[in-house]
mmCIF file of C-alpha atoms and ligand atoms in Angstrom:
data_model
loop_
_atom_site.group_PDB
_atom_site.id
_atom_site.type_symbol
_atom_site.label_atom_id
_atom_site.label_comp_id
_atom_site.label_asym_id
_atom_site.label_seq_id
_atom_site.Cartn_x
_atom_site.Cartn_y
_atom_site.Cartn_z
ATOM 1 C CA UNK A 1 -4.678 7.108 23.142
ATOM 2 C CA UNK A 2 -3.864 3.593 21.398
ATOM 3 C CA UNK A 3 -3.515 4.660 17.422
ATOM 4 C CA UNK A 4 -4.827 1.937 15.095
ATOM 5 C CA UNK A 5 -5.860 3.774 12.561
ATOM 6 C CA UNK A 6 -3.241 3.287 10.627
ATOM 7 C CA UNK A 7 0.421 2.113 9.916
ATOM 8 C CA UNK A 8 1.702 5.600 8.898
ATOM 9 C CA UNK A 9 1.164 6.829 12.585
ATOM 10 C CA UNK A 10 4.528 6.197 13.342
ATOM 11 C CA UNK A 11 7.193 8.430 14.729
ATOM 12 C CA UNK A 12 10.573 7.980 13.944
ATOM 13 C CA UNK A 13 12.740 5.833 16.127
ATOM 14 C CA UNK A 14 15.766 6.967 17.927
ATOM 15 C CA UNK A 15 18.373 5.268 14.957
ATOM 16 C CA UNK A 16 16.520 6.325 12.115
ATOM 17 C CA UNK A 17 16.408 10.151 13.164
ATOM 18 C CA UNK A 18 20.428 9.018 13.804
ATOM 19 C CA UNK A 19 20.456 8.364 10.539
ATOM 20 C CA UNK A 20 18.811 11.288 8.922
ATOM 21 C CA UNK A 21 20.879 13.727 11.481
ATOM 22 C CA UNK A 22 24.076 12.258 9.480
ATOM 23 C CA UNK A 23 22.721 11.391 5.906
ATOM 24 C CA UNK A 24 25.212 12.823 3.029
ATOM 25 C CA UNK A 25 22.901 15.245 1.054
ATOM 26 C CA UNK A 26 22.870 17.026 -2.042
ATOM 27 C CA UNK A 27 20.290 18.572 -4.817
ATOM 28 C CA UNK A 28 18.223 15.034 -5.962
ATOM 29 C CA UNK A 29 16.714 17.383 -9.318
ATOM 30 C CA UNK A 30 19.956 17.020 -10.292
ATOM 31 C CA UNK A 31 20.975 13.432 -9.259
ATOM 32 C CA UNK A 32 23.273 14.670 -7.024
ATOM 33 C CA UNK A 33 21.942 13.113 -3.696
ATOM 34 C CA UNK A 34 24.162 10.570 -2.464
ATOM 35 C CA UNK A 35 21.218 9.172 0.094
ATOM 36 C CA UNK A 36 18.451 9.304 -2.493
ATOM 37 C CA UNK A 37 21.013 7.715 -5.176
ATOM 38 C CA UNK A 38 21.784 5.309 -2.949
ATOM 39 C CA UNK A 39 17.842 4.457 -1.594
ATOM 40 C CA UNK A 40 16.913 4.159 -5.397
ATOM 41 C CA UNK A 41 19.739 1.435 -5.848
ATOM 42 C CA UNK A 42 18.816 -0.040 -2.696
ATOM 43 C CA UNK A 43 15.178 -0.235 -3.077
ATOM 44 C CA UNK A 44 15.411 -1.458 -6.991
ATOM 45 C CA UNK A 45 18.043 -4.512 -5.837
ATOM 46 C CA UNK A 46 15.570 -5.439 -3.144
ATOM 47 C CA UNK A 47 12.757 -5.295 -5.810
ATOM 48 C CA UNK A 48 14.798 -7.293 -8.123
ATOM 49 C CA UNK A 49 14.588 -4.495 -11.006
ATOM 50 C CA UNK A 50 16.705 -1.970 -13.289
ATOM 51 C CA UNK A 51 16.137 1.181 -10.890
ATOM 52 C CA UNK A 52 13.736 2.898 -8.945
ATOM 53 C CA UNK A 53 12.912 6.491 -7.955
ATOM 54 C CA UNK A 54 11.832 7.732 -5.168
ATOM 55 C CA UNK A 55 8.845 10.372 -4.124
ATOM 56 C CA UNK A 56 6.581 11.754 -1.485
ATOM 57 C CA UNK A 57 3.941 9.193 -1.292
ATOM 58 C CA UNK A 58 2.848 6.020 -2.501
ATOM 59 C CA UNK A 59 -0.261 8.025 -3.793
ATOM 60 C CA UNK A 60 2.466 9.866 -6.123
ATOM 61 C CA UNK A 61 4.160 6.871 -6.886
ATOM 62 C CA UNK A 62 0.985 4.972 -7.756
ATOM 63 C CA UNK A 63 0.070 8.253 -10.033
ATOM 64 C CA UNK A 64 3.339 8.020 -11.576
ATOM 65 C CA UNK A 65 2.986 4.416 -12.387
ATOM 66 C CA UNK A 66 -0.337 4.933 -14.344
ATOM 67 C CA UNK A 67 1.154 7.938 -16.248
ATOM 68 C CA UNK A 68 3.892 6.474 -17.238
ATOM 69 C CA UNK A 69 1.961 3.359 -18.423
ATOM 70 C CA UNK A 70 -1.066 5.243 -20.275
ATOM 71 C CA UNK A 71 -2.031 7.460 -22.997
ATOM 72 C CA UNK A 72 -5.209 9.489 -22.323
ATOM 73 C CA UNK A 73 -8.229 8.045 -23.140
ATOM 74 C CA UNK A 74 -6.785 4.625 -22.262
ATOM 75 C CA UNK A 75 -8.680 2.184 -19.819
ATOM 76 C CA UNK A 76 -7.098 0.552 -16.599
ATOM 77 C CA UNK A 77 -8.351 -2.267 -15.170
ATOM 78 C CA UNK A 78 -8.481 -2.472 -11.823
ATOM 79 C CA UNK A 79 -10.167 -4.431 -8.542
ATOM 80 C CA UNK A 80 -12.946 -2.106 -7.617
ATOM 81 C CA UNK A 81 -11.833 -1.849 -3.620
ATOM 82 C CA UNK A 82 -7.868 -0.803 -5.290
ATOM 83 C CA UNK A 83 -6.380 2.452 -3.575
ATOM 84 C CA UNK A 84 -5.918 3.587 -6.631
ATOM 85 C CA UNK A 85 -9.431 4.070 -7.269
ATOM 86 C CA UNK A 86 -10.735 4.446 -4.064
ATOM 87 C CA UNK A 87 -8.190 6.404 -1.950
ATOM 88 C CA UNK A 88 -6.553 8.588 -4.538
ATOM 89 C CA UNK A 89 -9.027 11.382 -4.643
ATOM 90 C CA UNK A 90 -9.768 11.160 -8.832
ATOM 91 C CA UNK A 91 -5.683 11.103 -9.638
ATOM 92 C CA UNK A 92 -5.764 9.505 -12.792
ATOM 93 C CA UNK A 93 -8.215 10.775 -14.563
ATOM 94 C CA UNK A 94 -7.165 14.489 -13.286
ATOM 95 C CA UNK A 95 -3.364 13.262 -13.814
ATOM 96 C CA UNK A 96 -3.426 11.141 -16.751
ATOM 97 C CA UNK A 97 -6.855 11.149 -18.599
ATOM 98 C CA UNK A 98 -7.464 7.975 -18.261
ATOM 99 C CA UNK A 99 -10.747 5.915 -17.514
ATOM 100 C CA UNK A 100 -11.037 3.232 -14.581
ATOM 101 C CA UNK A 101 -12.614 -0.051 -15.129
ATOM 102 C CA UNK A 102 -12.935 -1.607 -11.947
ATOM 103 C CA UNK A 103 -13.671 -5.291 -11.623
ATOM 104 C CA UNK A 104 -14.843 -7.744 -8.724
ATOM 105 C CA UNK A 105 -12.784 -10.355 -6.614
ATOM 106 C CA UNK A 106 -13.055 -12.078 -3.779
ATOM 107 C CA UNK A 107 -10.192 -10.505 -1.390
ATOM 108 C CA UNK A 108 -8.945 -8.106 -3.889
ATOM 109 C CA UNK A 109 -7.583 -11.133 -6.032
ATOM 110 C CA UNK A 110 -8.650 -10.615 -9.993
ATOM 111 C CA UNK A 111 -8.531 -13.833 -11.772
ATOM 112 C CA UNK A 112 -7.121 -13.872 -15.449
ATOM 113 C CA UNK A 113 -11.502 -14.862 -16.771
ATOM 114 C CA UNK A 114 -12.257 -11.347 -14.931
ATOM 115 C CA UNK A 115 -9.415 -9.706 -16.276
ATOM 116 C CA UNK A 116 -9.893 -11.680 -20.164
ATOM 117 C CA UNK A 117 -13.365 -10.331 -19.807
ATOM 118 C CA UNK A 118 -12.968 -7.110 -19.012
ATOM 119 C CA UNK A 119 -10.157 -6.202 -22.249
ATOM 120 C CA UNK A 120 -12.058 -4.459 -24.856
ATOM 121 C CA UNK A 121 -11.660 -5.841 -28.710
ATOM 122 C CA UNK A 122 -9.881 -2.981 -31.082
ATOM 123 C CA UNK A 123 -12.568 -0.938 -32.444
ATOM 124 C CA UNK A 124 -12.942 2.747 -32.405
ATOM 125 C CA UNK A 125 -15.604 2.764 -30.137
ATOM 126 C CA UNK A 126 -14.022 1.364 -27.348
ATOM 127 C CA UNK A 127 -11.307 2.501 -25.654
ATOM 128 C CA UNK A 128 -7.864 1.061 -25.664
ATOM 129 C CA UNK A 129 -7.488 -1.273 -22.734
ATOM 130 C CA UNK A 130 -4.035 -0.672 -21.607
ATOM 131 C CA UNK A 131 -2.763 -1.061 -18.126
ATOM 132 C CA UNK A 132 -3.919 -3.461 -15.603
ATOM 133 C CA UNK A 133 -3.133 -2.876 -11.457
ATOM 134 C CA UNK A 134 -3.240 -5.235 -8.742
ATOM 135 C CA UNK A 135 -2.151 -4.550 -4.797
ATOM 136 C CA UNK A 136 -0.669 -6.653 -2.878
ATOM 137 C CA UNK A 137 -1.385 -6.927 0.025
ATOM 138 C CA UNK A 138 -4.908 -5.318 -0.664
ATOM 139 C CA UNK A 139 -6.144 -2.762 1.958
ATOM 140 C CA UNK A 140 -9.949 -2.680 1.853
ATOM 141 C CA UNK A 141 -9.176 -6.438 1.990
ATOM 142 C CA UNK A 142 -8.493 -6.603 5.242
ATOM 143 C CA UNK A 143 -4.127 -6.547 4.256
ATOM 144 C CA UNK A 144 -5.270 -9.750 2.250
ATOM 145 C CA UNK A 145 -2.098 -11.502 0.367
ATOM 146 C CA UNK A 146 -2.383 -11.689 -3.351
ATOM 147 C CA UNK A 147 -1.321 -15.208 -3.626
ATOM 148 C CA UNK A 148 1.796 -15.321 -5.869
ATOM 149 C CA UNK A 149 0.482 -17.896 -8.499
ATOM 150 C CA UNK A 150 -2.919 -15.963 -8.792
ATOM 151 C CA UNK A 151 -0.837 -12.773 -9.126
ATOM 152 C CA UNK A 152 1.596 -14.465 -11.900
ATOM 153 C CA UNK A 153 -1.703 -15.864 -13.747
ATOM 154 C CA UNK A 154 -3.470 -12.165 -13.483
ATOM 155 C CA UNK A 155 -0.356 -10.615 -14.840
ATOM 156 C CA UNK A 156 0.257 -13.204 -17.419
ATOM 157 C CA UNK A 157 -3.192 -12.988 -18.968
ATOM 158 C CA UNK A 158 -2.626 -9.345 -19.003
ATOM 159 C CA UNK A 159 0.529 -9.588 -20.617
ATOM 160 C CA UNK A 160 -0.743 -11.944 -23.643
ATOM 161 C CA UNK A 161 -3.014 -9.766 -24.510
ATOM 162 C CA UNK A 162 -1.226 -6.455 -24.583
ATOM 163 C CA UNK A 163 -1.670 -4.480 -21.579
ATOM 164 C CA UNK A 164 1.206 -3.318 -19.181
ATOM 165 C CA UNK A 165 0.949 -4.400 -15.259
ATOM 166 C CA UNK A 166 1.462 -2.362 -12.425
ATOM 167 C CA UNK A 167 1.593 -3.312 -8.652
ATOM 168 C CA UNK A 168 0.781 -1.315 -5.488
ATOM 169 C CA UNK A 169 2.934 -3.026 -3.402
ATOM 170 C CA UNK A 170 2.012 0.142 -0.439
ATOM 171 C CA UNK A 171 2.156 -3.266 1.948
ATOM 172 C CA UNK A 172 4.160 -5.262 -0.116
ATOM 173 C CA UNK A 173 6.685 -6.597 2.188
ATOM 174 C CA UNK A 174 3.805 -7.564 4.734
ATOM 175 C CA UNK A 175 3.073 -10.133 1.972
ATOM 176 C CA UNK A 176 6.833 -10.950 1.839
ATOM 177 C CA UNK A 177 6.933 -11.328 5.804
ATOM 178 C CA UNK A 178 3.549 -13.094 6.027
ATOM 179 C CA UNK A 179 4.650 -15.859 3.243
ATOM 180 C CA UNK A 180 8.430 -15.592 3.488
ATOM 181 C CA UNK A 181 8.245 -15.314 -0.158
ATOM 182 C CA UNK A 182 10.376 -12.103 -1.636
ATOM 183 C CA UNK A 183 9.013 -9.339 -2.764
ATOM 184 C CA UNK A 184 11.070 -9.557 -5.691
ATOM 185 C CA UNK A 185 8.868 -12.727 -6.834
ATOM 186 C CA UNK A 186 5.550 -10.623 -6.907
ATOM 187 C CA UNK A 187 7.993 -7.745 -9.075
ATOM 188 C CA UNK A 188 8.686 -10.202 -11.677
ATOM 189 C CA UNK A 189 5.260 -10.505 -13.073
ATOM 190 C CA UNK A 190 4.848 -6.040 -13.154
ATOM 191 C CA UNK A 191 6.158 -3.504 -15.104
ATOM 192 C CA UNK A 192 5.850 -1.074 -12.714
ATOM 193 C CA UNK A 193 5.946 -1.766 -8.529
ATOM 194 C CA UNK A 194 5.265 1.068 -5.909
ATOM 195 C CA UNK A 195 6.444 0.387 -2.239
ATOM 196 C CA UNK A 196 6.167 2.672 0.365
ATOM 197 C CA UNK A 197 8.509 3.026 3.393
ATOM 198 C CA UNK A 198 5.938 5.201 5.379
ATOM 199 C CA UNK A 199 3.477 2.042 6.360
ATOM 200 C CA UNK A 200 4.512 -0.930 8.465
ATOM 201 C CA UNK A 201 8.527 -0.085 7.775
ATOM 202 C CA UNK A 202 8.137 3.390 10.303
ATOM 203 C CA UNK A 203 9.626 5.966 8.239
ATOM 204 C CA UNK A 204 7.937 9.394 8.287
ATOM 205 C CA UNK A 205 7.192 9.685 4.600
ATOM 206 C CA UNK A 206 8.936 8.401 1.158
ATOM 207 C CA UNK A 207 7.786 6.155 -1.370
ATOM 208 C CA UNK A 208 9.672 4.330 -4.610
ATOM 209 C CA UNK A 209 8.413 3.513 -8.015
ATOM 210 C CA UNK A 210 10.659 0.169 -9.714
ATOM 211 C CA UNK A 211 10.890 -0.875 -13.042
ATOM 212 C CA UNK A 212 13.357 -0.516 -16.137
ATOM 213 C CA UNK A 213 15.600 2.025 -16.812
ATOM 214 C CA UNK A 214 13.474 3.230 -19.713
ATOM 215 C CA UNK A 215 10.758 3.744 -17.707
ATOM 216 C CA UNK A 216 12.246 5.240 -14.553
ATOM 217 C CA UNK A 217 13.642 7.607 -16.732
ATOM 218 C CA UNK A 218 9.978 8.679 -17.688
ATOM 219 C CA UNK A 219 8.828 8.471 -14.632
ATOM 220 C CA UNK A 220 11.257 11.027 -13.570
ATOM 221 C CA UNK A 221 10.345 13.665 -15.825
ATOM 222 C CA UNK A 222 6.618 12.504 -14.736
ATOM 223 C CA UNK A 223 7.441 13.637 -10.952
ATOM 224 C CA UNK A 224 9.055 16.656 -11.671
ATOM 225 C CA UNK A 225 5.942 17.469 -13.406
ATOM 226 C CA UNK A 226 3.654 16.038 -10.564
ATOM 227 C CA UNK A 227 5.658 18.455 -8.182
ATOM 228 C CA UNK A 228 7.670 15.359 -6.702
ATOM 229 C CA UNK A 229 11.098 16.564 -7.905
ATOM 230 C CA UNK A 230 12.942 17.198 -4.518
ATOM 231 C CA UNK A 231 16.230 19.180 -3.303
ATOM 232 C CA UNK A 232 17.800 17.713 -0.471
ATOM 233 C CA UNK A 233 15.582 14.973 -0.453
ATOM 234 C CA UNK A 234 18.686 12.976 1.495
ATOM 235 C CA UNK A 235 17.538 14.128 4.556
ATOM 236 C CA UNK A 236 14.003 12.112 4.414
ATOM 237 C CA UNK A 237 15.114 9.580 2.158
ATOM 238 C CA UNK A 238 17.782 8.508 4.897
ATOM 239 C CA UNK A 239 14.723 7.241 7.215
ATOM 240 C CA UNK A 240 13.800 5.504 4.132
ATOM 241 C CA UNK A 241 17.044 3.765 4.210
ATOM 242 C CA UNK A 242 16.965 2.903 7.699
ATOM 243 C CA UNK A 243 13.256 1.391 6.938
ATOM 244 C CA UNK A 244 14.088 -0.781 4.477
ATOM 245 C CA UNK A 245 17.194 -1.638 6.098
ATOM 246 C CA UNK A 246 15.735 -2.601 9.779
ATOM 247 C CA UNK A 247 12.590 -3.221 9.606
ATOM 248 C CA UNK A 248 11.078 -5.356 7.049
ATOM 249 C CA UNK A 249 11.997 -8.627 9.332
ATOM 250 C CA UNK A 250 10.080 -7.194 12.385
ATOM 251 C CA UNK A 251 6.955 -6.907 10.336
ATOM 252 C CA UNK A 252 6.021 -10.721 11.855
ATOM 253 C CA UNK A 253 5.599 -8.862 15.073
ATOM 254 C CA UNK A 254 2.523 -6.738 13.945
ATOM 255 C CA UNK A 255 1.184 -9.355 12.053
ATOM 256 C CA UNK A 256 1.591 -11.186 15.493
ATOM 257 C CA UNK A 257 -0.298 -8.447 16.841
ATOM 258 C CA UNK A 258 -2.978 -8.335 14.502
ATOM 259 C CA UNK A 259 -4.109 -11.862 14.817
ATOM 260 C CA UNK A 260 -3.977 -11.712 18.762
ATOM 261 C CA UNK A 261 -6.562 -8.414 18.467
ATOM 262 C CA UNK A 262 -8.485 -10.570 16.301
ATOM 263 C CA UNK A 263 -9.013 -13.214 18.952
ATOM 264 C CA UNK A 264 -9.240 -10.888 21.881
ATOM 265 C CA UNK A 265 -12.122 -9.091 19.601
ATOM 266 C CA UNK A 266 -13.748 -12.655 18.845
ATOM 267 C CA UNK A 267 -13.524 -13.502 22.813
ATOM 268 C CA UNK A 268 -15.265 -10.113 23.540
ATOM 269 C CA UNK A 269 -17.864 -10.987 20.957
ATOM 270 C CA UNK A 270 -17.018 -9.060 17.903
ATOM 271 C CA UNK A 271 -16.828 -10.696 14.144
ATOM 272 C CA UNK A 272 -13.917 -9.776 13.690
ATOM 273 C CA UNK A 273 -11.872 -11.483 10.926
ATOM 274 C CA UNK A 274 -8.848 -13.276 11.194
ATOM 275 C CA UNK A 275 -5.633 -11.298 9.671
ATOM 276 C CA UNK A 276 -2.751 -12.415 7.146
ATOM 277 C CA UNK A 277 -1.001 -9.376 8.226
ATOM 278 C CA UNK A 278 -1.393 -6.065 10.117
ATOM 279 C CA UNK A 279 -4.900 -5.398 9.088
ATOM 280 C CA UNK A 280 -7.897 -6.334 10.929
ATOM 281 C CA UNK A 281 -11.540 -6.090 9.848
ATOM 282 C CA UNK A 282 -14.217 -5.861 12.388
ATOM 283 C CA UNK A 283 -18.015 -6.181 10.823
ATOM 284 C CA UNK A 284 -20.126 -3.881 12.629
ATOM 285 C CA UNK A 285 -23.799 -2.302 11.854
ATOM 286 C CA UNK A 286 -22.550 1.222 12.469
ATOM 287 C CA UNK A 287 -19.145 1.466 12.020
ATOM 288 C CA UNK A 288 -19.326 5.346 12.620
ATOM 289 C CA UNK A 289 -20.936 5.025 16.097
ATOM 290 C CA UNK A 290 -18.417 2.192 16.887
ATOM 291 C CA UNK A 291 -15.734 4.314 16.035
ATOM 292 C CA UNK A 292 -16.962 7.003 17.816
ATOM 293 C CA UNK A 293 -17.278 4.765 20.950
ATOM 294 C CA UNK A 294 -14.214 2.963 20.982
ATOM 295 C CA UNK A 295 -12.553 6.332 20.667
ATOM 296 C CA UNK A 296 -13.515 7.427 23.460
ATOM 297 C CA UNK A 297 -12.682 4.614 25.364
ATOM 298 C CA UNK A 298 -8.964 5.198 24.355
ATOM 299 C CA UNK A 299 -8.689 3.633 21.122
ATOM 300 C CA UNK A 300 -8.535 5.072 17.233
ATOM 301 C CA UNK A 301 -9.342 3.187 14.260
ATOM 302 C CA UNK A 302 -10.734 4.063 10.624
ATOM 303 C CA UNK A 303 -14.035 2.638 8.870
ATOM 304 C CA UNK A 304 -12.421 -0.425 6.606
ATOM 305 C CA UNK A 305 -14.751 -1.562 3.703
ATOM 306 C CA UNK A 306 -17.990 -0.657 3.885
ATOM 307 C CA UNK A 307 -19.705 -2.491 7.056
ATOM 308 C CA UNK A 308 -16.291 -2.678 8.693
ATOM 309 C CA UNK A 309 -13.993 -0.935 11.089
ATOM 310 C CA UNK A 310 -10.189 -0.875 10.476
ATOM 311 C CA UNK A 311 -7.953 -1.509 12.964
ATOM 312 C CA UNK A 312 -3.629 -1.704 12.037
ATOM 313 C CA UNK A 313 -0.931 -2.622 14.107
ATOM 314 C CA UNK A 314 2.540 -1.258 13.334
ATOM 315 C CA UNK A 315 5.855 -0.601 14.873
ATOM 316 C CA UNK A 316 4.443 1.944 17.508
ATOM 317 C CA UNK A 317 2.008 -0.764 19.048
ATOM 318 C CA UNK A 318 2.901 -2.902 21.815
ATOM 319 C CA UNK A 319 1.142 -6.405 23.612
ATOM 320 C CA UNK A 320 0.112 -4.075 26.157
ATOM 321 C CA UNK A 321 -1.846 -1.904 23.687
ATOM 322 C CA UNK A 322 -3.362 -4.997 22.161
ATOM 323 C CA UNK A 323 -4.602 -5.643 25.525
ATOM 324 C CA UNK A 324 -5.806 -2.180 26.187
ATOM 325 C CA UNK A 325 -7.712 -1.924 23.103
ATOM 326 C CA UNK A 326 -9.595 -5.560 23.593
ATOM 327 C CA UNK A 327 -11.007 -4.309 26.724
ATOM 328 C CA UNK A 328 -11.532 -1.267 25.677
ATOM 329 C CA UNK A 329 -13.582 -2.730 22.894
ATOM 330 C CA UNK A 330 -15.472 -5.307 25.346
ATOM 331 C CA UNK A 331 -16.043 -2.339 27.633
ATOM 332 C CA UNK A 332 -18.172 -0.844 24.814
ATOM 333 C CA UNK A 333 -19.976 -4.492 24.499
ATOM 334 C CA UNK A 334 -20.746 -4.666 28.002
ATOM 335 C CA UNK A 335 -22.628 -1.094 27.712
ATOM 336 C CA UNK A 336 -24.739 -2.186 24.673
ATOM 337 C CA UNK A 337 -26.108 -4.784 26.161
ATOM 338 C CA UNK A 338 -26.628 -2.986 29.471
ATOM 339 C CA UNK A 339 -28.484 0.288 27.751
HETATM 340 N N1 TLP B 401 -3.346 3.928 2.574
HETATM 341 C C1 TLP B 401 -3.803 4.674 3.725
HETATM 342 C C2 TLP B 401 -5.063 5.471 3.387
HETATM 343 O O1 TLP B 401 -4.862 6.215 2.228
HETATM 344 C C3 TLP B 401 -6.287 4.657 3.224
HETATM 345 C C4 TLP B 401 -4.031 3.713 4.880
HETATM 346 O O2 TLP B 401 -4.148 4.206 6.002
HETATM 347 O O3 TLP B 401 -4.073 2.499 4.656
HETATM 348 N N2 TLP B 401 -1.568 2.066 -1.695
HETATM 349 C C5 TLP B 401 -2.121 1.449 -0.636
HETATM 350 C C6 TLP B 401 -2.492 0.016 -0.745
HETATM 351 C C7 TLP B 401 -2.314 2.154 0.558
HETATM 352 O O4 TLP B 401 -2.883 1.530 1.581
HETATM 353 C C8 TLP B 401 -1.933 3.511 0.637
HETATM 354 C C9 TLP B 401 -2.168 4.313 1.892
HETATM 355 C C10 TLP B 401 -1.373 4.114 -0.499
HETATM 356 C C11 TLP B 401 -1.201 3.361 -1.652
HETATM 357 C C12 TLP B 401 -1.016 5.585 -0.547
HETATM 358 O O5 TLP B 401 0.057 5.931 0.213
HETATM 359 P P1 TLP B 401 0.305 7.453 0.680
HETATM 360 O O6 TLP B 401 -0.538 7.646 1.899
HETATM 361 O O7 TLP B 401 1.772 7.481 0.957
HETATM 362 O O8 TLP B 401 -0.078 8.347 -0.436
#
């Protein structure tokens, strides 16, 4: 089976399970992990803020990142294909008691007249708007870019007029390897980032939350609380390490990838569109049937936005997968038009 559903298919590699086999560890609820302590340094340096903390899942992370930047009843604005409100089965109003506003854009980009727009006046009626997330890059996008001056305008409108930002940067460092801009320069316009080293960077699980010390600090009481608080967390956290450490540069290679599926797809006949990173969006009429097909030609993928099929490249995916899968895929063409 070829595995495109998803980046967070991947198995360890050979260093990284090196690397958790010899990782220092010791009990994280009390700070006393030397692999977590140093991930959290590591990850906040890279990310170009105060400190970081690190969890399960980007999910948690996200979850964390709304808590710590709401009070219940408050509103946060959002693009209506986010993770956050599409993925993360009902989190924040379960977790934080918050309300979701979500708001259009063309390829998950808000622009600061949506996001103006959409900030409610102070009156007792309304609630408060508070917290405003983007994601970058943006899944149900297609693993769109956020460009960085649209992302700095977004955020700075935000900003003026009172709310706190947050970025689900899940993918951010595909948007650092597709632009060759650092991540750190998307950080600098959020309060609060999320990355997550279980995607395109090949480590089993792990995720880390950035911002100031302040609000690390509340974050940290908000993951105990969440369940996040971990013990020997040094032991996972190490492939986190090892992630962040080896293989953000070889994220060019899926995007690589990505864009030759998209033409072998195109050659065989299929709209699909063309990638800015690992992500690539087929339009289909049934994506279920599709699915269903290609599958059993050999080949997974997910449904993508609605009218779509998903299909990811990532660290376990070689040129002679992408080659498989294209015929696989033209193999199901051929049929159609035969039955
Ligand atoms: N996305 C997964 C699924 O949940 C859809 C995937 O296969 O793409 N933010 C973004 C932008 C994400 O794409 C994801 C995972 C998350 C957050 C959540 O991360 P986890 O799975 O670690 O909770």
């Amino acid at each position: 089976m070829i595995d495109l559903r998803s980046d967070t298919v991947t198995r360890p590699t050979e260093g990284m399970r090196r690397a958790m086999l010899e990782a220092p560890v010791g009990d994280d609820v009390f700070g006393e992990d030397p692999t977590v302590n140093r991930l959290e340094e590591y990850v906040a340096g890279l990310l170009g803020k105060e400190a970081a903390l690190y969890a399960p899942s980007g999910t948690m992370t996200n979850q964390i990142g709304v808590h710590v930047n709401t009070k219940r009843g408050d509103e946060v604005l959002l693009h209506e294909g986010s993770h956050i409100f599409v993925y993360e089965a009902g989190a924040p109003a379960m977790l934080s008691g918050v309300q979701l506003r979500t708001l259009p854009g063309e390829n998950g980009v808000l622009d600061p007249e949506t996001v103006k727009a959409a900030v409610r006046p102070e009156d007792v009626h309304f609630p408060r708007s508070r917290l405003l997330c983007l994601e970058n890059t943006h899944n149900t996008a297609g693993g769109k870019v956020f460009p960085l001056e649209d992302f700095a305008a977004a955020a700075a409108t935000a900003k003026e007029l009172g709310l706190e930002v947050h970025l689900d940067g899940a993918r951010l460092f595909n948007a650092q390897a597709a632009t060759g801009i650092p991540a750190s320069e998307w950080c600098a316009y959020a309060d609060t980032v999320s990355v997550c080293s279980s995607k395109g960077l090949g480590a089993p699980v792990g995720s880390l939350l950035a911002g100031d010390e302040e609000t690390i600090g509340k974050a940290r009481r908000a993951r105990k609380a969440f369940g996040g608080g971990m013990r020997q967390a040094g032991i996972i956290a190490a492939a986190s390490l090892y992630a962040f450490e080896n293989h953000v540069d070889r994220l060019a290679e899926d995007h690589a990838r990505a864009r030759a599926l998209a033409a072998g797809l195109r050659e065989a006949g299929y709209d699909a569109r063309e990638p800015e990173t690992n992500l690539v969006l087929v339009a289909v009429h049934k994506p279920f049937e599709f699915l269903q097909a290609l599958a059993r030609e050999g080949v997974l993928a997910t449904p993508g936005k609605p009218g779509f099929a998903r299909l990811c490249t990532h660290l376990d995916v070689e040129d002679k997968d992408i080659d498989a899968a294209v015929e696989a895929a033209a193999r199901i063409t051929a049929s159609a038009t035969r039955s």
